[in-house]
Coordinates of C-alpha atoms in Angstrom, one line a residue:
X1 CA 124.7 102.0 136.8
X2 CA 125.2 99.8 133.6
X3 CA 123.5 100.2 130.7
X4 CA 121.5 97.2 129.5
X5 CA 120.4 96.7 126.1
X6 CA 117.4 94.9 124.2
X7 CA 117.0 91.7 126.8
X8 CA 118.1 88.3 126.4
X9 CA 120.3 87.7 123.0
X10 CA 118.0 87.0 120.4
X11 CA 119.1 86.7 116.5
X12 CA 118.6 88.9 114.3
X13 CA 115.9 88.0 111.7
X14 CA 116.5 88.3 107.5
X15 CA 114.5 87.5 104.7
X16 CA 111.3 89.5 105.6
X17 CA 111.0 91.3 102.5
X18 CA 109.0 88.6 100.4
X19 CA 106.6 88.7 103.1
X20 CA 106.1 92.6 103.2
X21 CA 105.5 93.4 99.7
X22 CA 103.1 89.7 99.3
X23 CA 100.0 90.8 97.6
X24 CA 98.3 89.0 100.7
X25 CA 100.2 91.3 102.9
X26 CA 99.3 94.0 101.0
X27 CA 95.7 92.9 101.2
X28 CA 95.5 92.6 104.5
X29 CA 97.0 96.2 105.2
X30 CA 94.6 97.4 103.5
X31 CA 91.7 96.0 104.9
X32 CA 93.2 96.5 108.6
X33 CA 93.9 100.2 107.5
X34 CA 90.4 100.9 106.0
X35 CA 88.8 99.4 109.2
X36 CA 86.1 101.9 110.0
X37 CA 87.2 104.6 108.0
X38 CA 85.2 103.6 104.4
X39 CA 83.2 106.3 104.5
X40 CA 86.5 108.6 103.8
X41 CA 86.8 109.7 100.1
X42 CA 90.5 108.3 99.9
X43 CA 89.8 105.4 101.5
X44 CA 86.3 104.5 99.0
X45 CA 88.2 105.5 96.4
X46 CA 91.1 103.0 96.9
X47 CA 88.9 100.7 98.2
X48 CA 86.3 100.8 95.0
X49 CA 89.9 100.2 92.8
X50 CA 91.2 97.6 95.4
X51 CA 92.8 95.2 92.9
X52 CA 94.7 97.7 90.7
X53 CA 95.6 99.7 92.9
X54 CA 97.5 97.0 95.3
X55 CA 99.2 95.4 92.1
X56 CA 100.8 99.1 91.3
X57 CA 101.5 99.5 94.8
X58 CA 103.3 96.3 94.9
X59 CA 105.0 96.7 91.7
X60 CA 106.2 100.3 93.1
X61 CA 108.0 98.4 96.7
X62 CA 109.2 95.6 93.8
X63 CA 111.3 98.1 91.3
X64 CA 112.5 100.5 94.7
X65 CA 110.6 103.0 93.0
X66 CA 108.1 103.7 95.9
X67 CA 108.2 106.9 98.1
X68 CA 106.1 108.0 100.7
X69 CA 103.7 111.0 100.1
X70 CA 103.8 113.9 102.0
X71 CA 100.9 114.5 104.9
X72 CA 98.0 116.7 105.7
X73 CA 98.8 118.2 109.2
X74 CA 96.0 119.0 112.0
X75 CA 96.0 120.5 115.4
X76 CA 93.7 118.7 117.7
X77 CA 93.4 120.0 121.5
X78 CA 93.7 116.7 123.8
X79 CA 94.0 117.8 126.6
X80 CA 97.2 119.9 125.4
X81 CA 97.6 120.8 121.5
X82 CA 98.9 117.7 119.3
X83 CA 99.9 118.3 115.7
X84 CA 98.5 114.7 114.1
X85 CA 100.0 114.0 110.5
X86 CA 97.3 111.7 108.4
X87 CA 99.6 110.3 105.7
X88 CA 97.9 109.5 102.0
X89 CA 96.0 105.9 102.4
X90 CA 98.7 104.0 100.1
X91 CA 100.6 105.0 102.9
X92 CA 99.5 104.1 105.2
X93 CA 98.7 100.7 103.6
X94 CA 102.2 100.5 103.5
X95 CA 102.5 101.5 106.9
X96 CA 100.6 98.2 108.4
X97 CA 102.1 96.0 105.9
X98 CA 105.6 96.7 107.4
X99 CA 104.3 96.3 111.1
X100 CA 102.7 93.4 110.2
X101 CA 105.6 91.9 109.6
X102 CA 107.8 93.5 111.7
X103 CA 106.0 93.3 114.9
X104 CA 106.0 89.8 115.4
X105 CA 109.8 90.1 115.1
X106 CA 109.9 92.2 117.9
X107 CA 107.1 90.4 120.2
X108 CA 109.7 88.1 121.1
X109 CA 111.9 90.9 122.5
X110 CA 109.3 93.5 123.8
X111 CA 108.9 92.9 127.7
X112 CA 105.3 92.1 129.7
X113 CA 105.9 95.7 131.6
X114 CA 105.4 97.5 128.3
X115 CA 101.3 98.0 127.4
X116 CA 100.7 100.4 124.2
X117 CA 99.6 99.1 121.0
X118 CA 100.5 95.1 121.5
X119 CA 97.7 92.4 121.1
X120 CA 96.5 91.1 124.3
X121 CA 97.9 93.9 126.5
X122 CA 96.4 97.5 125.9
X123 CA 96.2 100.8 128.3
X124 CA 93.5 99.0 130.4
X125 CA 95.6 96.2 131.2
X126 CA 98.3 98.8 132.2
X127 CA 95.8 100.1 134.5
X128 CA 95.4 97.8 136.8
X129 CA 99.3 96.9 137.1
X130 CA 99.4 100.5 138.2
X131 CA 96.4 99.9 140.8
X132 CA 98.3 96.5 142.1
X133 CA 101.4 98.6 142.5
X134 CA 99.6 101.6 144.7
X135 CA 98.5 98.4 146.8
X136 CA 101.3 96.9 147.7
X137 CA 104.0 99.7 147.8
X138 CA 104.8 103.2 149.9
X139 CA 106.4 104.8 146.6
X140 CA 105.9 105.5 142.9
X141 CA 108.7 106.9 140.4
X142 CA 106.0 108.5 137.9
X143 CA 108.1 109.5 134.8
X144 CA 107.0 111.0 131.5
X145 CA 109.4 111.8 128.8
X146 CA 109.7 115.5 127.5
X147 CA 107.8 116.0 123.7
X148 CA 108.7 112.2 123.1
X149 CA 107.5 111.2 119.4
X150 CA 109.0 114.9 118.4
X151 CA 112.4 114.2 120.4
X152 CA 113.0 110.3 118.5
X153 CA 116.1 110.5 117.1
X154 CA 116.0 108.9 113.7
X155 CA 119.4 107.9 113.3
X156 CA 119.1 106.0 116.8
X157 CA 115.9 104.6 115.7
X158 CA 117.6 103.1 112.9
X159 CA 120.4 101.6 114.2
X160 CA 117.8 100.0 117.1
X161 CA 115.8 98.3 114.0
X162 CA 119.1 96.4 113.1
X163 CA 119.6 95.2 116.0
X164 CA 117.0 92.8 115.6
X165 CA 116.1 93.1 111.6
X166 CA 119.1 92.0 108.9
X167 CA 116.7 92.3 106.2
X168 CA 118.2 95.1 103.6
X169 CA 115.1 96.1 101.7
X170 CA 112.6 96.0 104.6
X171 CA 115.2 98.2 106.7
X172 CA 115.0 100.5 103.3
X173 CA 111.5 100.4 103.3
X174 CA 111.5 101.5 107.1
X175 CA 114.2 104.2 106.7
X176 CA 112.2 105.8 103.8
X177 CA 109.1 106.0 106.1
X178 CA 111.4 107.6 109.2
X179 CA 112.8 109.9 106.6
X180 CA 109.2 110.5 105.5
X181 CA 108.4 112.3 108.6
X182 CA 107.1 115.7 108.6
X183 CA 108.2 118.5 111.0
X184 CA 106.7 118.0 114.0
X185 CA 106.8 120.6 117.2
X186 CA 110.4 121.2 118.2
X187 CA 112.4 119.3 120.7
X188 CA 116.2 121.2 120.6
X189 CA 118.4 119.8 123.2
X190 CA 121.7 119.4 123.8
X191 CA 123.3 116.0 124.8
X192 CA 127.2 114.7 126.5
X193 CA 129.7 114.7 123.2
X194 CA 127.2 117.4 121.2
X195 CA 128.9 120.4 119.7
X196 CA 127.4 123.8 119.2
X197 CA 126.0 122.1 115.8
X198 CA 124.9 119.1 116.4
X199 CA 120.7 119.2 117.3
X200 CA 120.9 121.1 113.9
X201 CA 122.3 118.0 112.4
X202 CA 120.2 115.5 113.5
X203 CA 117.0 114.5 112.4
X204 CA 114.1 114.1 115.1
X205 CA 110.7 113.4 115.5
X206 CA 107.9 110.8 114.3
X207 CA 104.3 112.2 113.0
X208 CA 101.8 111.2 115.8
X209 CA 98.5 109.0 113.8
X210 CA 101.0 106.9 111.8
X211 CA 100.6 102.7 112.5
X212 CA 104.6 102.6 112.2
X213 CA 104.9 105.6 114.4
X214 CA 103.1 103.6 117.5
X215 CA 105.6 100.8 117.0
X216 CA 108.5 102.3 116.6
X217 CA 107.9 104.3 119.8
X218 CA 107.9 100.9 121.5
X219 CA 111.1 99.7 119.7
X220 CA 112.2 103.1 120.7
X221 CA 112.0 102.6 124.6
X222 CA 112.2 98.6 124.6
X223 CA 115.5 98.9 125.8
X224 CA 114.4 101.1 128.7
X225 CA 112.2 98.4 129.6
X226 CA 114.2 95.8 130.3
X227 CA 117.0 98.0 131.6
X228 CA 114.7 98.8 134.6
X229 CA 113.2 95.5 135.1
X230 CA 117.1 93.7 135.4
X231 CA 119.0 96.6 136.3
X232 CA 116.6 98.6 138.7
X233 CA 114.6 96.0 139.9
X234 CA 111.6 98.4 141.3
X235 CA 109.1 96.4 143.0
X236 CA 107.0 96.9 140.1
X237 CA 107.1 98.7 137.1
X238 CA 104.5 99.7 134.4
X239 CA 104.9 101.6 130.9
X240 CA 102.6 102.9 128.9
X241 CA 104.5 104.7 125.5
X242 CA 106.3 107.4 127.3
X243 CA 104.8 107.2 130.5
X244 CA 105.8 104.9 133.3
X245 CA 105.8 104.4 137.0
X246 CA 108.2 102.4 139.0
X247 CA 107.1 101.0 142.6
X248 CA 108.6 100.3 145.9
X249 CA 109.0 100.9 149.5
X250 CA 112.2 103.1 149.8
X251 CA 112.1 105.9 148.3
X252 CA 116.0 107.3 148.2
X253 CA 116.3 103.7 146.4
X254 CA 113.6 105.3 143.6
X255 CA 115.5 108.2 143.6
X256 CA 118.5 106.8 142.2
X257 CA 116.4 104.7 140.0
X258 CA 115.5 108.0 138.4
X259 CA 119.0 109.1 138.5
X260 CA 119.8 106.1 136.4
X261 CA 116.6 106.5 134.2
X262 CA 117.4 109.8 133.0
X263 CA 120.9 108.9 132.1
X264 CA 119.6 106.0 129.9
X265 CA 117.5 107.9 128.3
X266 CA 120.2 110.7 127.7
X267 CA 121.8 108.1 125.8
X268 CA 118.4 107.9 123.6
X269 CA 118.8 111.7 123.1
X270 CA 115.9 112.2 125.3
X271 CA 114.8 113.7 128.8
X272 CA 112.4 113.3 131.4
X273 CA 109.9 115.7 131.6
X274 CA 111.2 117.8 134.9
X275 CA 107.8 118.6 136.2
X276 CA 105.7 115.4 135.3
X277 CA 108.9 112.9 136.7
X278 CA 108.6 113.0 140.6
X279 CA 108.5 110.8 143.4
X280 CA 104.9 110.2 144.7
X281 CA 103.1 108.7 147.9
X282 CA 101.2 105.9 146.8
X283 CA 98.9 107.3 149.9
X284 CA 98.6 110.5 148.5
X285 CA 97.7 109.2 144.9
X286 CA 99.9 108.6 141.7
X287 CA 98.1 109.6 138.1
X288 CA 98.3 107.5 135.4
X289 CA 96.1 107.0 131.8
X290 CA 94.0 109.3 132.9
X291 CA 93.3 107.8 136.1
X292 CA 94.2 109.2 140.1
X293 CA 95.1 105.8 141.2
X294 CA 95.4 105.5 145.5
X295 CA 95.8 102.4 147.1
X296 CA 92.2 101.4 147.5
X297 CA 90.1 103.0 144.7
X298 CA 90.8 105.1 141.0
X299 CA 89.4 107.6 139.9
X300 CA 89.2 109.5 136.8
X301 CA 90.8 113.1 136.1
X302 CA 88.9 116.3 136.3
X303 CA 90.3 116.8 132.5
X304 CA 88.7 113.5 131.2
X305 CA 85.1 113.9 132.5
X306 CA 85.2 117.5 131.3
X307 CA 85.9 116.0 127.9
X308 CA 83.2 113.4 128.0
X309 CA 80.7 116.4 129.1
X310 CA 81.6 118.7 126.1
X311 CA 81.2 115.2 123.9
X312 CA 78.0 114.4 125.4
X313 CA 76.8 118.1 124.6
X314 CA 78.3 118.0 121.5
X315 CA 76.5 115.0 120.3
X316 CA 73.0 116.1 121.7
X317 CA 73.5 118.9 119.7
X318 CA 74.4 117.1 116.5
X319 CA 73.0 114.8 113.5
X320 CA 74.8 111.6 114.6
X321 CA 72.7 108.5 114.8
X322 CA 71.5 107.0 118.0
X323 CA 73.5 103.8 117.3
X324 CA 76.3 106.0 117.2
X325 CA 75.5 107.6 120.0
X326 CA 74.9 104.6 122.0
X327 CA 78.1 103.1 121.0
X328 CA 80.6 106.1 121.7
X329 CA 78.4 106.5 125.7
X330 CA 78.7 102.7 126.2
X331 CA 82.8 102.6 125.4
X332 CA 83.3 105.6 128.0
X333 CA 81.0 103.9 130.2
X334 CA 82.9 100.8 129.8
X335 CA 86.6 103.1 130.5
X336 CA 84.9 104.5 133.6
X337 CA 84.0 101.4 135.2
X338 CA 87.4 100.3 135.4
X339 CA 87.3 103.0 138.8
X340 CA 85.1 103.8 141.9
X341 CA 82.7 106.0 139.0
X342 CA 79.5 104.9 140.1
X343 CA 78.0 107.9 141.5
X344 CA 79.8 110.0 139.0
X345 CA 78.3 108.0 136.1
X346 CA 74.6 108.7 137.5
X347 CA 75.2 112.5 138.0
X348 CA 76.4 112.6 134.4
X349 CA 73.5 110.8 132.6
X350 CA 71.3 112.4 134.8
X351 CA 72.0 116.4 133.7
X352 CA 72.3 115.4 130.0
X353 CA 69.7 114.7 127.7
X354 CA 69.5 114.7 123.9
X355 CA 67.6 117.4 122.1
X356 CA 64.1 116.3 120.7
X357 CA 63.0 116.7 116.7
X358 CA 66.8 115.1 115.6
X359 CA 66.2 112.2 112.9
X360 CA 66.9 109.6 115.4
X361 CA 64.8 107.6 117.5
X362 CA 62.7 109.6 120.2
X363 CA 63.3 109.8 123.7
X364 CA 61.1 107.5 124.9
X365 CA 61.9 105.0 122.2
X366 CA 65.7 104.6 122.8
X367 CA 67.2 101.9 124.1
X368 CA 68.3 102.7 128.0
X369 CA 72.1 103.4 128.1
X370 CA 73.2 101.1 131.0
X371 CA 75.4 102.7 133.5
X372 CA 77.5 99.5 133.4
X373 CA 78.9 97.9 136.5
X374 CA 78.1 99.0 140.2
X375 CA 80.9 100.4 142.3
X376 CA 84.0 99.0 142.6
X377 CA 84.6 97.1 145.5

C-alpha cells in the first residue's frame, strides 16, 4: 500500500521566531511551566527573580548563545520502569515557549483520531472512541509501538518539523532541544538500506517529562494518522501517543492493515511491539488507557486499582493534608467512573481508612469523599 504523508497540503509557516523569544511568550512559559510546582526550589527561585531572569533568558535565544542544560535522570516504576529526565526550569521555560508557538502550527494538520496532549481532546475523550468502536465492530487491530520515545529518530524528527515550519531560528531552537536529549534506554534496530553501522550512527530517543517531548511525539506519528484514516480506512480508529486500535468487521482486512502499519512505521525507523500488536475480539475484550473495554461495559485493569490501593495506603500513612488527600481520591474517582466501577469503588473506600493522630482534620470531621456517579448504564 502507498505511503501517505502529513494530510491535506498545507504551507509551510515562517516568521515564528519573534513570537518565541517575545518576553510575553517567555512570560507565559513560565507561568504555564511553574503551574503547580512553586513549592520546588528551582522553580521559587526563578520565580522570586522572575523579571531578570526572563530578560537574560531572552537575551541568551536573541545573541544564539543559549544551550540547553543537561538533566537530572529518575527511575519511576509505572507499571513497568520509566527513566523520566526533569530538565533545569530555564528549560523547560524554553520548552513551552516553543510549543506555544509551534503547536498551533501543527493543530491545523494533526487529525481528530489522535488524543494525547491537544486542548479539547485528552485520553478520556480517547476512551470512549475506543468504547464506540467495541460497539459497533467484530474486530480491533490493538497496536503499540516498541520503546517509542527511546526509538524517535532525530534526524527524521527534524526533517518532519520542516515540513510544516520554514522558520530558521525556531527550527535551531528546536534542533538544539532534540540534540539536548539525554540517553534514554536503548532501542537498537536494524532497518531496509541500514548497513552493519548504521543504528550506531543515528541518534535516537526523546527524554520522557519534557513539554516538547509530548509534542513532538505527536508530530512524530501524525503522519501515521492520517495514513490509516485515507489509506486503511478501518471502521474506526483511535490513537493515543503510541498506542492505537483500528476497528472493523473483517478481520483478514485488519490483518493487512497491520501489514501496512508496520511497514509505515519501518519507514519512521520504528516497530510495533510483537506481543502488545494483535488482532482482538471486540467480544472477548480490547485494553486500552488502562481500561478492558467489551462491547457493553469497561472496566479498569488489575494493575491500575493495585496502584490506587498502594496510593491510598501510602497517603494514610503519610503527612499530606486532607485537602490533598481529597483532591488526589476525587480525580481517580472521577477516572473510574468513566467504567462499570461502581461496586469496585465501594469495596475500595470501604477497606481503607486513614490513620488517626495525623495533623489533619479528624475522622469524623472530614468532608465525605463521594463515590461519584452510579453505575454505568
Amino acid at each position: 500500500m502507498a505511503k501517505s504523508g502529513q494530510g491535506a497540503a498545507v504551507k509551510r509557516v515562517g516568521n515564528l521566531w519573534p513570537r518565541v523569544a517575545s518576553f510575553t511568550n517567555l512570560l507565559e512559559a513560565a507561568l504555564a511551566a511553574a503551574a503547580g510546582k512553586r513549592r520546588r526550589p528551582d522553580v521559587a527561585g526563578f520565580m522570586l527573580d522572575l523579571e531578570p531572569e526572563l530578560v537574560r533568558l531572552r537575551a541568551e535565544l536573541e545573541d544564539d548563545s543559549y544551550r540547553p542544560g543537561p538533566y537530572r535522570s529518575f527511575h519511576i516504576q509505572d507499571p513497568k520502569p520509566r527513566l523520566i529526565s526533569a530538565a533545569a526550569f530555564r528549560d523547560r521555560v524554553v520548552h513551552h515557549a516553543l510549543t506555544r508557538v509551534l503547536e498551533p502550527v501543527w493543530e491545523r494538520r494533526f487529525s481528530e483520531c489522535s488524543f494525547a496532549c491537544r486542548t479539547g481532546f485528552g485520553s478520556h475523550r480517547a476512551l470512549e472512541v475506543a468504547k464506540a468502536g467495541c460497539r459497533e465492530f467484530s474486530f480491533a487491530l490493538k497496536c503499540d509501538v516498541r520503546k517509542y520515545f527511546a526509538s524517535i529518530d532525530h534526524q527524521v524528527l527534524k526533517d518532519l518539523l520542516r515540513r510544516a515550519i520554514k522558520c530558521g531560528r525556531t527550527l535551531t531552537l528546536a534542533d538544539r532541544i532534540i540534540d539536548g536529549s539525554n540517553p534514554q534506554e536503548e532501542a537498537f534496530a536494524y532497518f531496509p538500506g541500514d548497513d552493519l553501522f548504521t543504528p550506531y550512527e543515528r541518534r535516537r530517543g526523546l527524554p520522557l517529562g519534557n513539554q516538547t517531548s509530548q509534542f513532538f511525539a505527536n508530530v512524530y506519528l501524525n503522519g501515521l494518522d492520517h495514513f490509516v484514516k485515507r489509506e486503511l480506512r478501518p471502521g474506526s480508529y483511535v490513537r493515543y501517543v503510541d498506542d492505537f486500535v483500528l476497528f472493523g468487521d473483517d478481520k483478514r482486512a485488519l490483518g493487512e492493515m497491520r501489514r501496512a502499519v508496520d511497514d509505515y512505521l519501518c519507514a519512521l525507523r520504528l516497530r510495533l511491539h510483537s506481543g502488545k500488536s494483535r488482532i482482538y475480539r471486540t467480544a472477548d475484550g480490547v485494553t486500552f488507557l488502562g481500561w478492558r473495554l467489551f462491547p457493553g461495559r469497561a472496566r479498569l485493569v488489575r494493575p491500575n486499582v493495585v496502584r490506587f490501593r498502594r496510593r491510598l495506603r501510602e497517603m494514610a500513612r503519610g503527612e499530606a493534608p486532607w485537602e490533598e488527600i481529597r483532591q488526589r481520591v476525587l480525580a481517580w474517582i472521577a477516572h473510574a467512573a468513566h467504567g462499570d466501577t461502581w461496586r469496585l469503588r465501594e469495596q475500595i473506600f470501604e477497606q481503607h481508612s486513614f490513620a488517626a493522630g495525623r495533623e489533619v482534620q479528624p475522622a469524623h470531621a472530614r468532608p465525605p469523599i463521594p463515590l461519584g456517579a452510579g453505575p454505568a448504564q
